[in-house]
Coordinates of C-alpha atoms in Angstrom, one line a residue:
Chain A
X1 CA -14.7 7.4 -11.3
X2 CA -15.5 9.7 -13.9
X3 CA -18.1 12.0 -13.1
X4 CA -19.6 13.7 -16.0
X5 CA -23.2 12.8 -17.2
X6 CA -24.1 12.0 -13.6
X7 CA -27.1 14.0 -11.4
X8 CA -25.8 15.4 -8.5
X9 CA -27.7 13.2 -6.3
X10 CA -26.2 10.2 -8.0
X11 CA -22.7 12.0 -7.2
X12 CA -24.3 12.1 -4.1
X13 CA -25.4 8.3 -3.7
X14 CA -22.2 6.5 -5.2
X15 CA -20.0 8.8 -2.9
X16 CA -21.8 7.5 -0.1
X17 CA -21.6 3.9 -1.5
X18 CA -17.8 4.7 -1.6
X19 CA -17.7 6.2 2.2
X20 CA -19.5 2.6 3.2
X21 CA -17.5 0.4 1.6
X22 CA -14.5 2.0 3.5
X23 CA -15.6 2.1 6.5
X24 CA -17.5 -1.2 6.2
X25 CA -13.0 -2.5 5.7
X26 CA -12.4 -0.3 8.4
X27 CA -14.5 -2.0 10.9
X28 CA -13.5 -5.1 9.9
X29 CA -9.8 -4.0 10.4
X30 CA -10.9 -2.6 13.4
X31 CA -12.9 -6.4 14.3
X32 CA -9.4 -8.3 14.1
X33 CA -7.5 -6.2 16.1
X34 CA -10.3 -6.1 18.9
X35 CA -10.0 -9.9 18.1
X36 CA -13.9 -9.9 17.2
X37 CA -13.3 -12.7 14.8
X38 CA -16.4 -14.7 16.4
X39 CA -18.9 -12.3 15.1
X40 CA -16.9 -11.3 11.9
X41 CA -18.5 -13.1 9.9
X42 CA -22.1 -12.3 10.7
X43 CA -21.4 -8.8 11.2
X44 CA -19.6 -8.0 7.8
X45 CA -20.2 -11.2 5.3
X46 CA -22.5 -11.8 2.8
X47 CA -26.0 -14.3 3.6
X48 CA -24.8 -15.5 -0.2
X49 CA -23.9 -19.1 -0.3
X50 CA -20.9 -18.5 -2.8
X51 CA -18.7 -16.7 -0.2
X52 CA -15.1 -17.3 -0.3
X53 CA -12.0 -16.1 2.3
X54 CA -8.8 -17.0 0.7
X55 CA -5.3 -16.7 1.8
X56 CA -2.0 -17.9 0.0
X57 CA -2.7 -21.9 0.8
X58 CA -5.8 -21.8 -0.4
X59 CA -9.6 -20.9 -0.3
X60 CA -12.5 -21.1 2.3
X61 CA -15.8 -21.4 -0.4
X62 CA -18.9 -21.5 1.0
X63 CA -20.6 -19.7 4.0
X64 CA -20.3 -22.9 5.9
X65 CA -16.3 -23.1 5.5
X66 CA -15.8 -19.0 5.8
X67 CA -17.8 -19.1 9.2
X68 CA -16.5 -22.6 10.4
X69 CA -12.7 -20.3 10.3
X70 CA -14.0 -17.5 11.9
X71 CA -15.1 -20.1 14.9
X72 CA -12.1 -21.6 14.9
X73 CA -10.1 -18.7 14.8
X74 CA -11.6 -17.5 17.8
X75 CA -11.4 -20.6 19.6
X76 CA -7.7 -20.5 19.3
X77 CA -7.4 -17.3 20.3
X78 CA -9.3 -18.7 23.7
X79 CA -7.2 -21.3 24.1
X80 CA -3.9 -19.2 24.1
X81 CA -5.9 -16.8 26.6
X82 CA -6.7 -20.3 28.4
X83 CA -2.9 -21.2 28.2
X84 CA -1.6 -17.7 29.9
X85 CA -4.0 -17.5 32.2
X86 CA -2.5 -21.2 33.7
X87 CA 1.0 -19.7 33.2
X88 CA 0.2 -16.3 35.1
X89 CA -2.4 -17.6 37.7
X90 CA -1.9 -14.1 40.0
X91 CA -2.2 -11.7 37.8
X92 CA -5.0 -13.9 35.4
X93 CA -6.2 -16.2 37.7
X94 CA -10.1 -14.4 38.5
X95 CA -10.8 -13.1 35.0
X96 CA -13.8 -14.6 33.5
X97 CA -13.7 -15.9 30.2
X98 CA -15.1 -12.9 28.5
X99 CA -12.2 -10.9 30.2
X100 CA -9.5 -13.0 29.3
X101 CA -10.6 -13.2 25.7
X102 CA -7.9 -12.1 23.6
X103 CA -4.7 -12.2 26.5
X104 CA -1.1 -13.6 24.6
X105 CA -2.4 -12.0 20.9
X106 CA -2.0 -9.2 18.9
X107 CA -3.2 -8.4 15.6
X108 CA -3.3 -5.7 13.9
X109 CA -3.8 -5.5 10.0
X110 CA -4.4 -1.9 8.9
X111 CA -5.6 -0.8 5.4
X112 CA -4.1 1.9 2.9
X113 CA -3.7 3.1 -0.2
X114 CA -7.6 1.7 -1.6
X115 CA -8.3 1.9 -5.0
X116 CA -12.0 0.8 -5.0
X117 CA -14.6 0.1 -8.2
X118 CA -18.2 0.5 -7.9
X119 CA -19.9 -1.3 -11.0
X120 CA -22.4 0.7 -12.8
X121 CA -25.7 -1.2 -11.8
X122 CA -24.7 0.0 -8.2
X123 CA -25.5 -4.1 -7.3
X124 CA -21.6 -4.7 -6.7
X125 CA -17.9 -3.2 -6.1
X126 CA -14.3 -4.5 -5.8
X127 CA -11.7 -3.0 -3.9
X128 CA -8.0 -3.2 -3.2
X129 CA -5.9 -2.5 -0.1
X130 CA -2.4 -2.8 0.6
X131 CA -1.8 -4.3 4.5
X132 CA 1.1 -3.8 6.4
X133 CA 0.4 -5.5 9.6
X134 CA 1.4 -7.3 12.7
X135 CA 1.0 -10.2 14.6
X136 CA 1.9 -11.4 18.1
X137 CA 0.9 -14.6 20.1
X138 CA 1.9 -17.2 21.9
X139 CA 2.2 -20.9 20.2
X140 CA 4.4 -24.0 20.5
X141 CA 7.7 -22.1 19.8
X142 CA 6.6 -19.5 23.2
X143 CA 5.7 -15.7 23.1
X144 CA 6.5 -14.8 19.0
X145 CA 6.1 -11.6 16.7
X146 CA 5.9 -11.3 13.0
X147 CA 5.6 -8.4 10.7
X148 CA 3.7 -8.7 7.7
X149 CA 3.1 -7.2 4.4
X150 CA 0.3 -8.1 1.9
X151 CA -2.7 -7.0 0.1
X152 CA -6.6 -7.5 1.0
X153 CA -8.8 -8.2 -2.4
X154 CA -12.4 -7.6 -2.0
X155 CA -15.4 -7.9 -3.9
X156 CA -18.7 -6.7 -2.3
X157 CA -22.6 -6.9 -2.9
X158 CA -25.1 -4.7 -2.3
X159 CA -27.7 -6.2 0.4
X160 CA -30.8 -4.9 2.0
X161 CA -29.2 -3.6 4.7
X162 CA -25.9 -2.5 3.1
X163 CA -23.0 -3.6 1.9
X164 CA -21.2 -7.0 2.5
X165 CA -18.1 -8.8 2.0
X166 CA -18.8 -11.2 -0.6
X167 CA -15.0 -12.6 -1.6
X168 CA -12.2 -11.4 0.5
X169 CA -8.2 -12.3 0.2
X170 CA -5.8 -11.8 2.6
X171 CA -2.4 -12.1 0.9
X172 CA 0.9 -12.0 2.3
X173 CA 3.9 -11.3 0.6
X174 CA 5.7 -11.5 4.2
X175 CA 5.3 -12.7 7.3
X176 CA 8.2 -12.6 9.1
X177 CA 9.6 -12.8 12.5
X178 CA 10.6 -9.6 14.2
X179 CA 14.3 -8.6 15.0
X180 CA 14.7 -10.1 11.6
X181 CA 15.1 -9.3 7.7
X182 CA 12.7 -11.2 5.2
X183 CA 15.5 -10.8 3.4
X184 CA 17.4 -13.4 4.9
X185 CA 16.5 -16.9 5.9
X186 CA 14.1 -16.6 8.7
X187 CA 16.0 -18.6 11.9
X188 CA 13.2 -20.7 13.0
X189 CA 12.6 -20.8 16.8
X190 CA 12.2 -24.6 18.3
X191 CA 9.3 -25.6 20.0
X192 CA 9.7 -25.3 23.8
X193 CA 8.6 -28.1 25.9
X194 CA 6.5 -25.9 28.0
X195 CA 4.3 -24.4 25.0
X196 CA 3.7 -27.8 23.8
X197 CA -0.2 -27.7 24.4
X198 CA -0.6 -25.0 22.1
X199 CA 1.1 -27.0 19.3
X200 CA -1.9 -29.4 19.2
X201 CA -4.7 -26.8 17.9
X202 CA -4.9 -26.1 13.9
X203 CA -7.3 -23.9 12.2
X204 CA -9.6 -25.8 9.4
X205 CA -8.1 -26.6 6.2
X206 CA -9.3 -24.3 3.1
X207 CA -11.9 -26.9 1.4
X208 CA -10.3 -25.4 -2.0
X209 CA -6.5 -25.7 -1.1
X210 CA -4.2 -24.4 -3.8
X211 CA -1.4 -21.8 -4.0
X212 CA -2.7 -18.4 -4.5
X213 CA 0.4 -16.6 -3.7
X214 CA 3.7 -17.7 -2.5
X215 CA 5.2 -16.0 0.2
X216 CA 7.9 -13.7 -0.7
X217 CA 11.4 -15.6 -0.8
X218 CA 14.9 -14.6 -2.7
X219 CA 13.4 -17.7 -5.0
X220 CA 10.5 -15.8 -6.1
X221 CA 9.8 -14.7 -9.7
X222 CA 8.5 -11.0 -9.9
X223 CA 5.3 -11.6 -8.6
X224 CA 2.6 -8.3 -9.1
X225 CA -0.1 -7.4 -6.4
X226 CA -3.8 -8.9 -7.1
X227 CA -5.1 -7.4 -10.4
X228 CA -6.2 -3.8 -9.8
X229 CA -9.9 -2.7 -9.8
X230 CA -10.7 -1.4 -13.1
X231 CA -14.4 0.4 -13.5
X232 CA -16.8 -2.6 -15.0
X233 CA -21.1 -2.6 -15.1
X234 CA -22.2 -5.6 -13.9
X235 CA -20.1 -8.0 -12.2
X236 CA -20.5 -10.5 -14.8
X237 CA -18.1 -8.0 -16.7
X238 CA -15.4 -8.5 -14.4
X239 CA -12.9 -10.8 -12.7
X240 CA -13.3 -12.1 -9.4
X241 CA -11.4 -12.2 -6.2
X242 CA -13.5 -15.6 -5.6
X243 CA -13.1 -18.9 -6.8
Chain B
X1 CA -6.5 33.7 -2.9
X2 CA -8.6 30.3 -2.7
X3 CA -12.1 29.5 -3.1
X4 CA -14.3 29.7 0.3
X5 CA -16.1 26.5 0.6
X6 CA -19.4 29.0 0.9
X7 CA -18.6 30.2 -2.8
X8 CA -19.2 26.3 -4.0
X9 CA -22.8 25.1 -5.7
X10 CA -24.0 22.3 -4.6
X11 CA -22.7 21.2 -8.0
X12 CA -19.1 22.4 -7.6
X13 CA -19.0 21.0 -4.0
X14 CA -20.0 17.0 -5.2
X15 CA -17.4 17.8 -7.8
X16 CA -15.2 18.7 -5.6
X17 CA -15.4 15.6 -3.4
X18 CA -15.4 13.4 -6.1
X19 CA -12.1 15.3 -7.4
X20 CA -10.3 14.7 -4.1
X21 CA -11.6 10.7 -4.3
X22 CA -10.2 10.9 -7.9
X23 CA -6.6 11.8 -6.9
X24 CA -6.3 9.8 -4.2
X25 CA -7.2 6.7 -6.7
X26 CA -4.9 7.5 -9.5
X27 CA -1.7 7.8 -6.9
X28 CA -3.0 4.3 -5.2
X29 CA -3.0 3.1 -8.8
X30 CA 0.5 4.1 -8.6
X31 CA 0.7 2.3 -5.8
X32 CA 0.2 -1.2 -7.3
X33 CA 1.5 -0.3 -10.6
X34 CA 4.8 0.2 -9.5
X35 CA 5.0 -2.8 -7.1
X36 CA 3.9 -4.8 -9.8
X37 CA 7.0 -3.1 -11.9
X38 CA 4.5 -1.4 -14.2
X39 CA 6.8 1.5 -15.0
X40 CA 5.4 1.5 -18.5
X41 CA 1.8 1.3 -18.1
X42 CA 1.8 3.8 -15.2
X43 CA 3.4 6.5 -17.1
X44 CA 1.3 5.8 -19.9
X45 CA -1.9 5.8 -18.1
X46 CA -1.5 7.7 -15.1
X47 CA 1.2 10.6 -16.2
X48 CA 0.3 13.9 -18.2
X49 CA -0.1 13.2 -22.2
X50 CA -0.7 16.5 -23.3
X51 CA 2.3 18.4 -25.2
X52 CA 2.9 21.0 -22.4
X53 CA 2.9 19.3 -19.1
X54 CA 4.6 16.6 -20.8
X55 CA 7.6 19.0 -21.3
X56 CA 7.3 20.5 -18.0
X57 CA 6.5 16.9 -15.6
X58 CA 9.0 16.1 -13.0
X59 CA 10.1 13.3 -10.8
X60 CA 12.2 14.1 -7.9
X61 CA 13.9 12.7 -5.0
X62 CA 16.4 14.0 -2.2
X63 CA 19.0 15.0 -5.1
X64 CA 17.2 16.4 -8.0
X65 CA 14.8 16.1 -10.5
X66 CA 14.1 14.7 -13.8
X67 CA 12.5 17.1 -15.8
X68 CA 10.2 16.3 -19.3
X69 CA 8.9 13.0 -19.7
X70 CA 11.1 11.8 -22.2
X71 CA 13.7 12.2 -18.6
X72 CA 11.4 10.6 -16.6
X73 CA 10.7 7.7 -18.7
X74 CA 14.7 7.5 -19.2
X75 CA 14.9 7.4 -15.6
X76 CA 11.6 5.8 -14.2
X77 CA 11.5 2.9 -17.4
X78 CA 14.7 2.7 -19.2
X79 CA 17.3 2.3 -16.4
X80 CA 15.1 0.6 -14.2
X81 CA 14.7 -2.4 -16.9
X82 CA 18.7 -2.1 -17.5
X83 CA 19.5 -2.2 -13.7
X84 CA 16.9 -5.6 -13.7
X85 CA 18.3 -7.1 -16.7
X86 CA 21.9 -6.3 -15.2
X87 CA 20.3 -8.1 -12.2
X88 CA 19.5 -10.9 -13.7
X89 CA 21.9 -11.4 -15.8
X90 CA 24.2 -11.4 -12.6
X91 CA 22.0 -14.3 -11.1
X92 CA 22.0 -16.3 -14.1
X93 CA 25.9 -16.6 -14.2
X94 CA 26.0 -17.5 -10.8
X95 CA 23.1 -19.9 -11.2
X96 CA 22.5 -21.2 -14.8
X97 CA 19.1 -22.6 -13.9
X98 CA 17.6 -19.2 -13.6
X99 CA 18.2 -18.7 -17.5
X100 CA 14.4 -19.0 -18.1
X101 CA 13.4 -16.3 -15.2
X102 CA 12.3 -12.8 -16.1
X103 CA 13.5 -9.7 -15.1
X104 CA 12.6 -9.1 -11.1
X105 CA 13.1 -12.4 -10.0
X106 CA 13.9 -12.4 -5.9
X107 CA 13.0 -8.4 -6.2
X108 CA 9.7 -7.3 -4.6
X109 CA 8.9 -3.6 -3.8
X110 CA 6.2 -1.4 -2.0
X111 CA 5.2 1.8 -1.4
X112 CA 1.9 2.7 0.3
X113 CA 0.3 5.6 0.5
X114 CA -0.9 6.8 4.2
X115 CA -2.4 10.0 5.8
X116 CA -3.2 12.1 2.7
X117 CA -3.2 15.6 2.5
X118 CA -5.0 17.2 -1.0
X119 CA -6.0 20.1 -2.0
X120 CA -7.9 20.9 -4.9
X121 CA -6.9 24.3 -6.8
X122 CA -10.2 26.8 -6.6
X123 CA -10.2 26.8 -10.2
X124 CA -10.6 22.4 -10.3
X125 CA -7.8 21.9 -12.7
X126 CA -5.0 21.3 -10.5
X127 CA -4.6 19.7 -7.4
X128 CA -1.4 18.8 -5.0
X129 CA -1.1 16.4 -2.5
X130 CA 1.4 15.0 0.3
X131 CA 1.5 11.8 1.5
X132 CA 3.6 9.4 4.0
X133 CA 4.7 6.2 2.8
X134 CA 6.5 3.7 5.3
X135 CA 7.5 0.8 2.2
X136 CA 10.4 -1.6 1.8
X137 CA 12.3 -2.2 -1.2
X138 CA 13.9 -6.0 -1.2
X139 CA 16.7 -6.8 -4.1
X140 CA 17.7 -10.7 -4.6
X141 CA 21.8 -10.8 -5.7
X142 CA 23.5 -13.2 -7.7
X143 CA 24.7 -15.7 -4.2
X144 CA 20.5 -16.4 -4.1
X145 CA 19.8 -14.1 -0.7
X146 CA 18.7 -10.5 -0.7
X147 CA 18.9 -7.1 0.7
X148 CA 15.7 -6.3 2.2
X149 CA 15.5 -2.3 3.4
X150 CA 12.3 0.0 4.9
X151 CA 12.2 3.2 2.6
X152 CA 10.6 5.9 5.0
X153 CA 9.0 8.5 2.3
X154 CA 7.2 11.4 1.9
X155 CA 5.7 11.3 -1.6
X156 CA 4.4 14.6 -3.1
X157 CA 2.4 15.4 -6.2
X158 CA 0.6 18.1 -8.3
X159 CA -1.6 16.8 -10.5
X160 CA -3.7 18.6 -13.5
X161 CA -6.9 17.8 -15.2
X162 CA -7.2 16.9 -18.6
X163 CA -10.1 15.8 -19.9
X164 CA -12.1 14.0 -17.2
X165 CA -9.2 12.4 -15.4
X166 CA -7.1 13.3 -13.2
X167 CA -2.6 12.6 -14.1
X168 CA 0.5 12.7 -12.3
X169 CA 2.6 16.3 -13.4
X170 CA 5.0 16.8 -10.6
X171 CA 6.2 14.2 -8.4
X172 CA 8.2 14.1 -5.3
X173 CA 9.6 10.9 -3.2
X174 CA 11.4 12.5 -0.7
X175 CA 13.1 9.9 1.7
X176 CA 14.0 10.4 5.2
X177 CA 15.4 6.6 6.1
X178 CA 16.2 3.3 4.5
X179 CA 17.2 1.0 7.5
X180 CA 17.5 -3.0 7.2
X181 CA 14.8 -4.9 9.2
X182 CA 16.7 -7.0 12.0
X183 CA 19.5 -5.0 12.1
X184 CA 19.9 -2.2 15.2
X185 CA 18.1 1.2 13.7
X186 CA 20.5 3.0 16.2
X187 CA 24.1 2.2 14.7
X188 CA 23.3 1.9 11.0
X189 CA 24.8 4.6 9.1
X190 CA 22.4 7.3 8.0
X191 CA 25.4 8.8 5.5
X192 CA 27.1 6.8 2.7
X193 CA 29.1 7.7 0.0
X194 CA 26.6 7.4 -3.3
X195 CA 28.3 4.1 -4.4
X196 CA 26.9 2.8 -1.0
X197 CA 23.7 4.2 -0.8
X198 CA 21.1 2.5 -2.7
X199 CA 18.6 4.5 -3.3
X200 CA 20.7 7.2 -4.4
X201 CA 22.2 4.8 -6.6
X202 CA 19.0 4.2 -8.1
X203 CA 18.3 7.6 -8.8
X204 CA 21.2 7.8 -11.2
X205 CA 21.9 10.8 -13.1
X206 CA 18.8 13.5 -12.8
X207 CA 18.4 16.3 -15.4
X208 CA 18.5 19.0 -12.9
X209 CA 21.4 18.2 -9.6
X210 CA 20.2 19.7 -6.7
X211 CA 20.0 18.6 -3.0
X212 CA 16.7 18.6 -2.5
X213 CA 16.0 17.2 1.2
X214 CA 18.9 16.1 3.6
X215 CA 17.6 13.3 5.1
X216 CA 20.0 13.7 8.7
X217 CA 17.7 16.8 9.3
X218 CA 14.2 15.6 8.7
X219 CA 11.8 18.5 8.2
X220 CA 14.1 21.3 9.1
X221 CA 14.5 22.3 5.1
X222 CA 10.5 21.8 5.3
X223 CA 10.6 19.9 2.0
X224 CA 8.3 19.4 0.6
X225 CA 6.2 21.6 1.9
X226 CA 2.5 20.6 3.1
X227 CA 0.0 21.8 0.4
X228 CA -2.3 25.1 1.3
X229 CA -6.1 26.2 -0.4
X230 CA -5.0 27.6 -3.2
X231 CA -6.8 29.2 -6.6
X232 CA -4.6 28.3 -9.5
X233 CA -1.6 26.3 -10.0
X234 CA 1.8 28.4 -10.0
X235 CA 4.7 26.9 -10.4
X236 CA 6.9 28.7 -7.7
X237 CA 4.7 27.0 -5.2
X238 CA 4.8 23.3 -6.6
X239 CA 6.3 20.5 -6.4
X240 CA 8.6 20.8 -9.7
X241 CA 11.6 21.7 -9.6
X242 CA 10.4 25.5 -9.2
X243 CA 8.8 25.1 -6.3
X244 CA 11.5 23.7 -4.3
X245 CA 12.9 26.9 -2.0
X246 CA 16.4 26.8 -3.2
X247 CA 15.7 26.3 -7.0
X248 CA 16.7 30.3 -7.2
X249 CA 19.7 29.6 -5.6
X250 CA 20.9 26.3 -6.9
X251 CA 19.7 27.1 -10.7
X252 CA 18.8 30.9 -11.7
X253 CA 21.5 32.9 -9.6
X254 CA 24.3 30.4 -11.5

């Protein structure tokens, strides 16, 4: 951000605007690897009606969609928790359900290298993130573990008490099975009789399904990361990570 | 000699944080520039433009530099595009039905930028920063798989003031590892002959030969070193060519 021409209390303000918007990203980071997903959405998100959560299949548009996958993500996470505890009735057997929240996953999707826009009206900002994460869990196929690699897009508005996510998407070049190379042909695991249950739950469908990035494969055209943040006035005057 | 952070105005101190946010943004620029195989635009935009650090910007790895921009951009631009074309043109024999693809198809590179370390010079016009970067570098080949490899870095970087923004002068990606994903990290080899070692191969021929790093050893040849307040930029303690601790040896005393 160039600086000159600026008091230095607004220095002051939009460095502060800039410390808030990171760690509002790092709490939410923070949120899916403490598996908080069931009050992400109040916690972090917008009261806007035209939020949107998108991932490569497609988008969740609307505040009723984005929360609805919040709440079902944390309902699967339950019922994996549910699952292990029947598998490992000793050591899982007396935890309540607020204990066992969370047992059989792993996620962790940390946040680097942001390159973050605040517009000049101070009403909005967009920032980019690269993610190199993890995932573990427990589904049809048994006890699995993937690496990924992707990017988090985010636009954010200004509300009365502080910033919010207002379009978020969570891309992924690669998700990939660990103790293998994405470079290769993932070997698929087969589903095991004894996982079976956990085959039955699916998250919602995105309400806006479309490809919004393909998945990395040795069939893929050069494909960039999301377009870059570039300094803008008013949001009108820029793209959006929405739809 | 550095500045105290007493000796700062209130004026010089916002600056000062803002000029630290500033150089972390243009080397995250670089960040999706370069995945996005924006050589081009990333020189143009984030890279020196005035006459003498244009002369005097380097890129380095773990065997040398490139030294002047017209080097750089020989390196960094030109043989990049000729080892994609190469690439493709490779696939496109094998497989006619790719005729129509562009340059980078089955190719997909990144390299983030983690735990930064920047210091601004005293005197706000030059800053140097050092940076880890665990990224991955994944090349399709002409049978339709590919060679997928984690690139452990350190990535280095003085970086001057002109005008209001800040630009790239010296850079530094120093590797330590490049190990296939899947594969045992304990019994792949960690020498190769240059033929054999890819990223090596990439670097190609720099303008100034030197080893600067040996990966086998880590930080034992501390390079590059981690930045220190300083006042004013001097070369001898950057991270050109000059800086490095054997440049005296490798270069002068020949």
């Amino acid at each position: 951000m160039k600086t000159n021409g600026y008091t230095i209390e607004a220095l002051t303000s939009k460095w502060e605007d800039l410390r808030e918007i990171k760690n509002l990203m790092g709490k939410y980071s923070m949120s899916v690897v403490l598996m908080r997903h069931r009050t992400i959405f109040k916690d972090f998100w917008s009261a806007r009606e035209d939020v949107c959560l998108g991932f490569n299949h497609g988008y969740y548009k609307g505040g009723e969609a984005v929360r609805e996958y919040y709440r079902s993500y944390g309902d699967s996470i339950m019922k994996t928790s549910g699952y292990m505890q029947k598998l490992f009735p000793a050591e899982l057997g007396k935890l309540s359900e607020e204990e066992l929240f969370g047992t059989g996953r792993f996620e962790m999707k940390p946040l680097t290298s942001p390159v973050i826009a605040l517009s000049g009206d101070g009403e909005t900002a967009k920032g980019l993130w690269c993610c190199l994460g993890a995932e573990s869990g427990v589904d049809e196929r048994g006890p699995l573990s993937s690496w990924t690699w992707g990017y988090c897009a985010v636009d954010f508005v200004r509300e009365a008490d502080g910033w919010k996510i207002w379009h978020l998407q969570a891309l992924e070049d690669v998700k990939f099975l660990g103790g293998q190379s994405w470079g290769k042909v993932e070997e698929v695991y087969p589903p095991l009789p004894e996982f079976a249950e956990l085959g039955d739950f699916k998250l919602p469908a995105p309400n806006v399904p479309r490809t919004v990035r393909a998945r990395y494969g040795a069939d893929r055209p050069l494909t960039p990361p999301p377009r870059i943040p570039e300094p803008y006035e008013t949001f009108k005057k820029t793209f959006s990570y929405g739809v | 000699m550095y500045k105290l952070i007493q000796e700062y105005s209130e004026a010089e101190l916002i600056q000062l944080v803002w000029d630290r946010e500033n150089v972390q943004e243009v080397m995250n620029r670089r960040v999706y520039l370069s995945a996005a195989e924006g050589r081009e635009r990333e020189l143009g935009e984030l890279w020196v433009s005035g006459r003498e650090y244009q002369e005097t910007a380097s890129f380095g790895k773990n065997w040398g530099y490139y030294i002047g921009m017209a080097e750089i951009r020989r390196y960094y631009v030109d043989k990049r595009g000729q080892d994609m074309r190469k690439l493709l043109d490779a696939m496109c024999t094998a497989r006619p039905e790719l005729k129509d693809e562009s340059p980078g198809y089955g190719c997909m590179s990144l390299y983030p930028l983690t735990t930064p370390y920047i210091e601004i010079a005293g005197d706000g016009r030059t800053a140097r920063g050092l940076w880890y970067s665990i990224g991955q570098e994944t090349t399709g080949n002409p049978k339709g798989t590919a060679k997928a490899y984690w690139i452990f870095q350190r990535i280095a970087a003085d970086l001057v003031k002109e005008g209001e923004a800040w630009k790239i002068w010296h850079l530094a990606e120093i590797f330590d590892a490049h190990l296939e994903p899947g594969e045992d990290f304990r019994v792949q080899p960690r020498v190769l002959p240059k033929e054999e070692q890819p990223v090596e191969r990439e670097f190609g021929e720099p303008t100034l030969k030197m080893l600067t790093h040996d990966a086998r050893y880590n930080w034992l040849d501390g390079y590059p070193a981690m930045p220190e307040p300083y006042y004013s930029f001097k070369s001898s303690d950057s991270y050109g060519p000059e800086g490095h601790p054997h440049y005296y040896r490798e270069v002068l005393a020949k």
